[in-house]
XYZ file of C-alpha atoms in Angstrom:
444
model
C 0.000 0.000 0.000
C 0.992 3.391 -0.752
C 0.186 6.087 1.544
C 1.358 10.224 2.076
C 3.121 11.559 5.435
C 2.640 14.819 6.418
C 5.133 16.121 9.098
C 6.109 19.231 10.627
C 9.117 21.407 9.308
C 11.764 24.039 9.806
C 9.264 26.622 11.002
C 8.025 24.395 14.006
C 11.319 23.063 15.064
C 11.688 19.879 12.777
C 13.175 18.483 9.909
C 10.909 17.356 7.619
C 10.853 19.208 4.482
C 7.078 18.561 3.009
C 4.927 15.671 2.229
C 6.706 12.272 1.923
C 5.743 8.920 0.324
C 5.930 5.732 1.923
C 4.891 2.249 1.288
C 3.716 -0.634 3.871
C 4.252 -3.939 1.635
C 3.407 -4.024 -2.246
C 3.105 -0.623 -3.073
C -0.242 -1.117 -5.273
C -1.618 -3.902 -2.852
C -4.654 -2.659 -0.699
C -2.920 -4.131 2.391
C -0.227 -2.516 4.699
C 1.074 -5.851 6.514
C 4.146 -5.763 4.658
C 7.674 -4.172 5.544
C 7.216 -0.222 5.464
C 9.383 2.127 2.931
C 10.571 5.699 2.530
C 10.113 6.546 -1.213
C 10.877 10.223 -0.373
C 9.899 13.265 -0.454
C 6.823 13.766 -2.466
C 6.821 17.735 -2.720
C 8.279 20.170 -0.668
C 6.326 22.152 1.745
C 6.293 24.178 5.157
C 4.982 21.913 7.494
C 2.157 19.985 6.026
C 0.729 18.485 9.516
C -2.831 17.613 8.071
C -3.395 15.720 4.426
C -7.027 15.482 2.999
C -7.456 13.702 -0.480
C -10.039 14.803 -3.268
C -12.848 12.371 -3.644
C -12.346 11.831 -7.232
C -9.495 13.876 -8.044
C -5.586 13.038 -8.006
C -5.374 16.329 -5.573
C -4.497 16.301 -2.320
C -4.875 19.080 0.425
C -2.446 19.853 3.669
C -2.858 22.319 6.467
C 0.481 24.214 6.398
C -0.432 24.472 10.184
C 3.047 27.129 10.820
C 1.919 29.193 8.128
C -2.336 28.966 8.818
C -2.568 28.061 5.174
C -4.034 25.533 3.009
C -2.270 24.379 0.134
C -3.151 21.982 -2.896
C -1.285 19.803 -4.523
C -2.024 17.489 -7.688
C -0.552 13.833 -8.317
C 2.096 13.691 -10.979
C 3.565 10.091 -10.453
C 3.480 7.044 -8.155
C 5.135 8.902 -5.566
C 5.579 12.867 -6.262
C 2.914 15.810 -6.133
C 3.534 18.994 -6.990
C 1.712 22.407 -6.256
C -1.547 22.893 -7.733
C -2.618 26.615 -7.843
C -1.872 29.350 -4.635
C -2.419 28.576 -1.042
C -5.405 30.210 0.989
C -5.616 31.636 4.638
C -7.278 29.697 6.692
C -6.327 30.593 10.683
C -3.610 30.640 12.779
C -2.003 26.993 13.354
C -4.470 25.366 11.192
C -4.502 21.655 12.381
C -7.457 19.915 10.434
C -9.035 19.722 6.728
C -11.593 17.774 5.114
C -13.078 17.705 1.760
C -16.732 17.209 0.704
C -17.641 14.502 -0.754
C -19.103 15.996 -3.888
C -15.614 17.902 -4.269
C -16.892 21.791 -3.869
C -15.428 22.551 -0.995
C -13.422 21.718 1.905
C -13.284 22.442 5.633
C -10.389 23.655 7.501
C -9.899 23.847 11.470
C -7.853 26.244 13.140
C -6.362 24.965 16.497
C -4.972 28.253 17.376
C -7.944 30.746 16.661
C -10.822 28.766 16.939
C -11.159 29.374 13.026
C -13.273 27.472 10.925
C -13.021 28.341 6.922
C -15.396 27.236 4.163
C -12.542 27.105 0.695
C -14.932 26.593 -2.719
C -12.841 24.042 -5.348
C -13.025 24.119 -8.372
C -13.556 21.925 -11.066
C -9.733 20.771 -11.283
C -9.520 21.031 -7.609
C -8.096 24.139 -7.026
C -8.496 26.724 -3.781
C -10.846 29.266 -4.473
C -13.081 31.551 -2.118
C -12.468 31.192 1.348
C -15.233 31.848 4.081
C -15.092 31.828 7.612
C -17.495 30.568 9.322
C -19.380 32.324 12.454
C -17.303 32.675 15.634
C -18.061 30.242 18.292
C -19.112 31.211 22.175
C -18.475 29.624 25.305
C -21.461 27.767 26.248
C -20.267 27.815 29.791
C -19.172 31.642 30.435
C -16.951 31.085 32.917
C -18.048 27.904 34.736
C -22.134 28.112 34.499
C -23.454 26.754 31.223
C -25.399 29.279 29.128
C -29.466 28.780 30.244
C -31.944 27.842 27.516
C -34.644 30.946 27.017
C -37.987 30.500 29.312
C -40.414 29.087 27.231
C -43.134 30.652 28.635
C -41.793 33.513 28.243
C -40.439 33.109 24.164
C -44.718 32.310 24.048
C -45.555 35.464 25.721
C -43.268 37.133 23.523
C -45.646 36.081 20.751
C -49.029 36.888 21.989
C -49.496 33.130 23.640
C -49.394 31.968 19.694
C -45.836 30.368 18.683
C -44.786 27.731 16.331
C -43.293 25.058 17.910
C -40.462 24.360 15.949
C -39.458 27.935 15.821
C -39.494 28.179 19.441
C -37.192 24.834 19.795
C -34.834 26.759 17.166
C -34.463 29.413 19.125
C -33.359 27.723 22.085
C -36.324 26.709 24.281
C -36.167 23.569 26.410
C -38.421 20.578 24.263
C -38.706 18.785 27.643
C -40.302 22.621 28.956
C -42.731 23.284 25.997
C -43.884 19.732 26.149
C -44.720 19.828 29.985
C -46.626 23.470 29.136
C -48.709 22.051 26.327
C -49.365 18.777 28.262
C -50.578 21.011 30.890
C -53.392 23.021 28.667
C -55.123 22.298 26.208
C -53.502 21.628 23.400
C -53.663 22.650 19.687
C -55.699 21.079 16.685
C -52.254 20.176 15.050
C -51.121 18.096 18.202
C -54.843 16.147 19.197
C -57.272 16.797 21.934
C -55.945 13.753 23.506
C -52.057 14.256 23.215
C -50.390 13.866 26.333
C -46.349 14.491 27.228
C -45.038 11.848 25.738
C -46.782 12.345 21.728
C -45.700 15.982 22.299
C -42.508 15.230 23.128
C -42.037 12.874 19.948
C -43.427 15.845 17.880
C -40.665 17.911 19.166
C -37.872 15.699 18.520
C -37.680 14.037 22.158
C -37.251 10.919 23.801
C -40.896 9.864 24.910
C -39.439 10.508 28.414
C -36.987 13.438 28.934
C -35.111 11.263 31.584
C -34.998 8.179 29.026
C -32.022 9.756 27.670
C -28.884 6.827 28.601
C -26.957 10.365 29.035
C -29.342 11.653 31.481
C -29.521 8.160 32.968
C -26.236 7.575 34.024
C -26.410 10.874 35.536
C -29.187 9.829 37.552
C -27.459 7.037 38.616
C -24.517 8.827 39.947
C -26.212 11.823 41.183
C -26.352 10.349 44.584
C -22.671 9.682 44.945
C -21.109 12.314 42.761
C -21.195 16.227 42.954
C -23.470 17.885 40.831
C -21.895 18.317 37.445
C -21.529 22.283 36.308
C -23.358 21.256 32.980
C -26.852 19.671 33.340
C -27.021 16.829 31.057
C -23.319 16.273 31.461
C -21.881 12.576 31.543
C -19.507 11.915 34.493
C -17.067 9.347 33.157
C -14.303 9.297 35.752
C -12.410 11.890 33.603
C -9.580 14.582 35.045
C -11.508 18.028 33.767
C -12.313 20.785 35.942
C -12.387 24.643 36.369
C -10.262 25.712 33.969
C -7.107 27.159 35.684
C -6.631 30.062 33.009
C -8.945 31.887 30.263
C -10.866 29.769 27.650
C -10.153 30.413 23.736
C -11.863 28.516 20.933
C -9.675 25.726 19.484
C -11.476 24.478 16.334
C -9.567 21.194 15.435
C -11.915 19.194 13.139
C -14.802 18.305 10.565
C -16.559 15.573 9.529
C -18.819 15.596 6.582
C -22.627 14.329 7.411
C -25.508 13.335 5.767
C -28.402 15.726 4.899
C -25.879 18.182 3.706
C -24.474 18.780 7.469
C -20.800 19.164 8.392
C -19.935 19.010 12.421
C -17.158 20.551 13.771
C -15.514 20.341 17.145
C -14.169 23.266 19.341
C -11.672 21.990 21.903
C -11.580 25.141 23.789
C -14.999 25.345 24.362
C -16.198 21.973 24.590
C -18.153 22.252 21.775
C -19.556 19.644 18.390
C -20.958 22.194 16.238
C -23.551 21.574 13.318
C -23.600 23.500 10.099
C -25.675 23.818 7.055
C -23.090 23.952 3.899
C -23.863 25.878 0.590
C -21.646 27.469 -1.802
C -21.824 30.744 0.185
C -20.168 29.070 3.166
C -21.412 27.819 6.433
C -24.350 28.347 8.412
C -24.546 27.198 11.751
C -27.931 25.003 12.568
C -27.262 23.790 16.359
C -24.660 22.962 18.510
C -24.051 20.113 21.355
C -22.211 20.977 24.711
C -20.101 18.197 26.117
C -19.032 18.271 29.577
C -16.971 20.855 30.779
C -12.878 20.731 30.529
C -13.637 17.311 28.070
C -11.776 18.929 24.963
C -13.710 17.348 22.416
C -10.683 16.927 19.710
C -11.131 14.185 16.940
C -14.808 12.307 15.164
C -15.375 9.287 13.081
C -19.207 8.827 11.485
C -20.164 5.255 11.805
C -21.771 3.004 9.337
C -24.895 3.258 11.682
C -25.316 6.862 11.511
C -23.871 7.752 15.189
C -20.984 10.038 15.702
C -17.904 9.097 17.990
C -16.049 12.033 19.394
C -12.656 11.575 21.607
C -12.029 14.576 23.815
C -8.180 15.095 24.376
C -8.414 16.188 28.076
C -10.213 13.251 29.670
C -9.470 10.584 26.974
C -13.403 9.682 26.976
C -15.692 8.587 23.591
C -19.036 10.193 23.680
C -21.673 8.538 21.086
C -24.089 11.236 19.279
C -26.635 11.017 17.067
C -29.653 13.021 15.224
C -33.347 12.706 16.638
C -36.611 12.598 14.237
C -35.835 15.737 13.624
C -32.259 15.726 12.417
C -30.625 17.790 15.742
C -27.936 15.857 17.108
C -27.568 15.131 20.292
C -25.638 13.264 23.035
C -26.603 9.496 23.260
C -23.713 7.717 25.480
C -20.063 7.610 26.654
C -17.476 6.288 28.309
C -13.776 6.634 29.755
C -11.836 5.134 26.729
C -9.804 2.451 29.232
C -9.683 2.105 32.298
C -6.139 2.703 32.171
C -4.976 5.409 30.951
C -2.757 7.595 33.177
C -3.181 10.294 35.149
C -1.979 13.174 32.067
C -2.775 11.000 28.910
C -4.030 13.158 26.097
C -6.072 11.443 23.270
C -5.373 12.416 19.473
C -6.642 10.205 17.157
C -10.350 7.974 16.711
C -10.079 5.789 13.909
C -12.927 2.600 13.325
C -12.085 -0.455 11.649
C -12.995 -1.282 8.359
C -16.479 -3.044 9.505
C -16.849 -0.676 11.927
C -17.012 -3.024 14.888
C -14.341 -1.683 17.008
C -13.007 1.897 17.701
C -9.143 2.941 18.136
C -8.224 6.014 20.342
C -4.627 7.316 20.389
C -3.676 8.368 24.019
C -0.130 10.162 24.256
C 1.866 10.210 27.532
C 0.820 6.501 27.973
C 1.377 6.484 24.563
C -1.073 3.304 24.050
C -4.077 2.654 22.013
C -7.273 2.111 23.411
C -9.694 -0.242 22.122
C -13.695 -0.324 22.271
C -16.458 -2.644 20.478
C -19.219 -0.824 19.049
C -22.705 -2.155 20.789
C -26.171 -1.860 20.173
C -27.152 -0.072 16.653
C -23.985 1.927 17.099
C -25.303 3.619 19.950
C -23.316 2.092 22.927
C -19.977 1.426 23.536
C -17.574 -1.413 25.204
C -13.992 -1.065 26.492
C -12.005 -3.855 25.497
C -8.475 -3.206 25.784
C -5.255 -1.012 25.890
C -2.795 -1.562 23.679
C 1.149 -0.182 23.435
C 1.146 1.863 20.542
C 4.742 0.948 19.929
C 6.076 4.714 19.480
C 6.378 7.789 21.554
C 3.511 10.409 21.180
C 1.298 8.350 18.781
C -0.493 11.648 17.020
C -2.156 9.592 14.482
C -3.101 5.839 13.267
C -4.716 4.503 10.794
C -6.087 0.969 10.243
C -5.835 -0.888 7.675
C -7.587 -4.171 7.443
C -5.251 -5.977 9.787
C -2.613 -3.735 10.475
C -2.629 -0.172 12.578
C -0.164 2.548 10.959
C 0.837 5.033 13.877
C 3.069 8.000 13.240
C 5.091 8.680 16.271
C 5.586 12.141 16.927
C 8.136 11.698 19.623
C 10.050 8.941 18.525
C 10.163 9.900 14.806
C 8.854 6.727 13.311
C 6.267 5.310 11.743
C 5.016 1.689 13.142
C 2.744 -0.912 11.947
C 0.664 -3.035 14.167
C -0.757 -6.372 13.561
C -4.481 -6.690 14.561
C -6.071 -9.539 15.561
C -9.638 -8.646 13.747
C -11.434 -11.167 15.886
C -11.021 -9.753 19.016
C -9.934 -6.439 17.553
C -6.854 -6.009 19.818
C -3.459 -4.811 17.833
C -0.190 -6.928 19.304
C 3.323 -6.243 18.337
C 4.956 -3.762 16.029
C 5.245 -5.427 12.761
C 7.585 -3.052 11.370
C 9.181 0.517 11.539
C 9.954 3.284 9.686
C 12.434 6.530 10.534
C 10.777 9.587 10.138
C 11.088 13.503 10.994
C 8.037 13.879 13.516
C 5.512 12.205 11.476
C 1.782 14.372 12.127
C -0.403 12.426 9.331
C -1.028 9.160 7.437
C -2.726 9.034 4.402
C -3.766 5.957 2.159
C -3.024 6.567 -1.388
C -6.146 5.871 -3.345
């Protein structure tokens, strides 16, 4: 198998000097079980960190995450790219970038701003327009989560006559306006007979606002655990807490969804945001809050429709999906192993290729955590913790039955065999020398 590295270079204290080439076994076979290879250096560039590839296009896209730009680059043999067009801005210390899957645009996350930038592409794949994307808040200002508007009082507003869904879109509690309507009589559109749980349904709830596994395991720990600062929040055992200095947005990734959604994260904030896309740019439709001090970092969409989100500061995996009427929302979660160490910081989520198991980097540690998918998707197992075979494992991919991780602190790439039965990686197959490897990308 082929695949692209994409390291950091002179301007971030390293050596690398752009994107490099590599091979794990037969270059043109689809598996990476093999010995791994250093063709070289594909294309020189200022520290290409990220690497996105063009649907259908030879093209492939880095975040030049010194310079906060996004460059393009097209294919010109097995093994070389070259520089395809000018790069754009797109934030300070962009980290992240993902293309649509139609090929109009891509997405690019800004670690060091909180930036995130809509770029149009052309029809040879070229950067074009670039559009940022509205700012995001805190949803905790300072500690206390921001409070949904009064419902009763967004009614009043209206002369006691409101459209439900406009209401929920504005921010009033479902759970709220469903316990109001329950409690008078209610419209022609809903029934006579329509009680709290039909209304609820209608507005996009669980039947019963507590039948939320989120707001269950809360419940269950309520009587031996502090109350959490965020109502609805998970308590998974994680380290977060006040934050000991100022909070900044730290965009750091996107994941295209169905329905012509794109969610990002905000590690600063604590934030998986939910956007609208159209060639104008991005408009944001709702947002999610995860726990406070989690650091949601890294997603992966699952075959079943539920996103998995790792959150660097607490190394946990919280499941989300969309309700009936396509707002997402938090389902499940968990501590991604039991043992991870007191300081671990999570990087990468990666799902195998049938989707039955999920892989979460944890540097410091520097092991890989493993967890079976349950359920429809919706819950979530911890099976086991793996060395990752490297120092500072920033990213892995898997490839049928081998992990590739790129060692950021050892400078080395590693493959791992994987037992796809159980799902558990063992020893390091092979390795690779290079300059603090950031990203691993399968050549198509």
């Amino acid at each position: 198998m082929r695949f692209w590295i994409g390291a950091r270079g002179a301007d971030m204290k390293s050596e690398a000097r752009g994107i490099m080439a590599g091979t794990a076994g037969e270059p043109d076979s689809p598996l990476a079980s093999g010995p791994l290879g250093l063709v070289g250096d594909a294309v020189e560039a200022i520290s290409p960190t990220w690497l996105a590839a063009h649907p259908s296009l030879d093209v492939v896209y880095a975040a030049l995450e010194g310079e906060g730009r996004v460059a393009a680059f097209r294919r010109t043999g097995e093994a070389t790219l070259a520089p395809l067009g000018s790069p754009v801005e797109a934030g300070e210390t962009v980290c992240h970038v993902s293309v649509a899957p139609d090929g109009s645009h891509l997405i690019a996350a800004a670690w060091g701003d909180g930036t995130v930038t809509h770029v149009a592409l052309d029809g040879a794949g070229r950067l074009g327009a670039r559009t940022e994307a509205e700012p995001s808040a805190d949803p905790y200002d300072g500690g206390a989560p921001r409070q949904a508007p009064d419902a009763a009082a967004l009614v009043a507003e209206q002369g006691g006559v409101a459209d439900l869904r406009a209401l929920v879109d504005r921010g009033a509690d479902a759970s709220q306006l469903a316990a109001m309507l329950a409690g008078s009589t209610p419209t022609p559109a809903i029934g006579a007979d329509a009680g709290l749980d039909e209304i609820l349904a209608l507005l996009g709830q669980s039947k019963n606002p507590f039948d939320d596994p989120a707001v269950r395991d809360i419940l269950r720990g309520a009587a031996q655990e502090p109350a959490s600062p965020l109502a609805g929040a998970v308590d998974l055992g994680g380290a977060a807490g006040a934050p000991d200095e100022p909070r900044t947005p730290r965009a750091h990734c996107s994941v295209f969804l169905p329905r012509g959604l794109v969610a990002t994260t905000d590690l600063g904030y604590d934030l998986v945001r939910f956007w609208r896309t159209s060639p104008r740019g991005l408009k944001l439709d709702h947002e999610v809050a995860l726990p406070l001090g989690t650091g949601p970092r890294h997603m992966v969409l699952h075959p079943s429709g539920h996103l998995y989100v790792v959150t660097e500061y607490t190394c946990e995996v919280f499941v989300l999906s969309p309700g009936p009427d396509g707002r997402w929302a938090l389902r499940s979660g968990l501590a991604a192993s039991p043992g991870s160490l007191p300081g671990d910081t999570a990087a990468e989520l990666a799902r195998s290729r049938d989707g039955g198991f999920l892989y979460a980097g944890l540097r410091g540690s520097d092991t890989i955590a493993v967890l079976r998918v349950r359920g429809e998707g919706d819950r979530l197992e911890q099976v086991a913790l793996a060395e990752s075979g490297v120092r500072k494992p920033r990213h892995h991919v898997v490839v049928r039955d081998t992990v590739l991780v790129a060692g950021q602190g050892s400078d080395e790439v590693v493959s791992l065999a994987v037992d796809e039965r159980t799902g558990v990686p063992g020893r390091v197959r092979h390795r690779l020398a290079v300059p603090t490897p950031q990203h691993i990308l399968p050549v198509r």
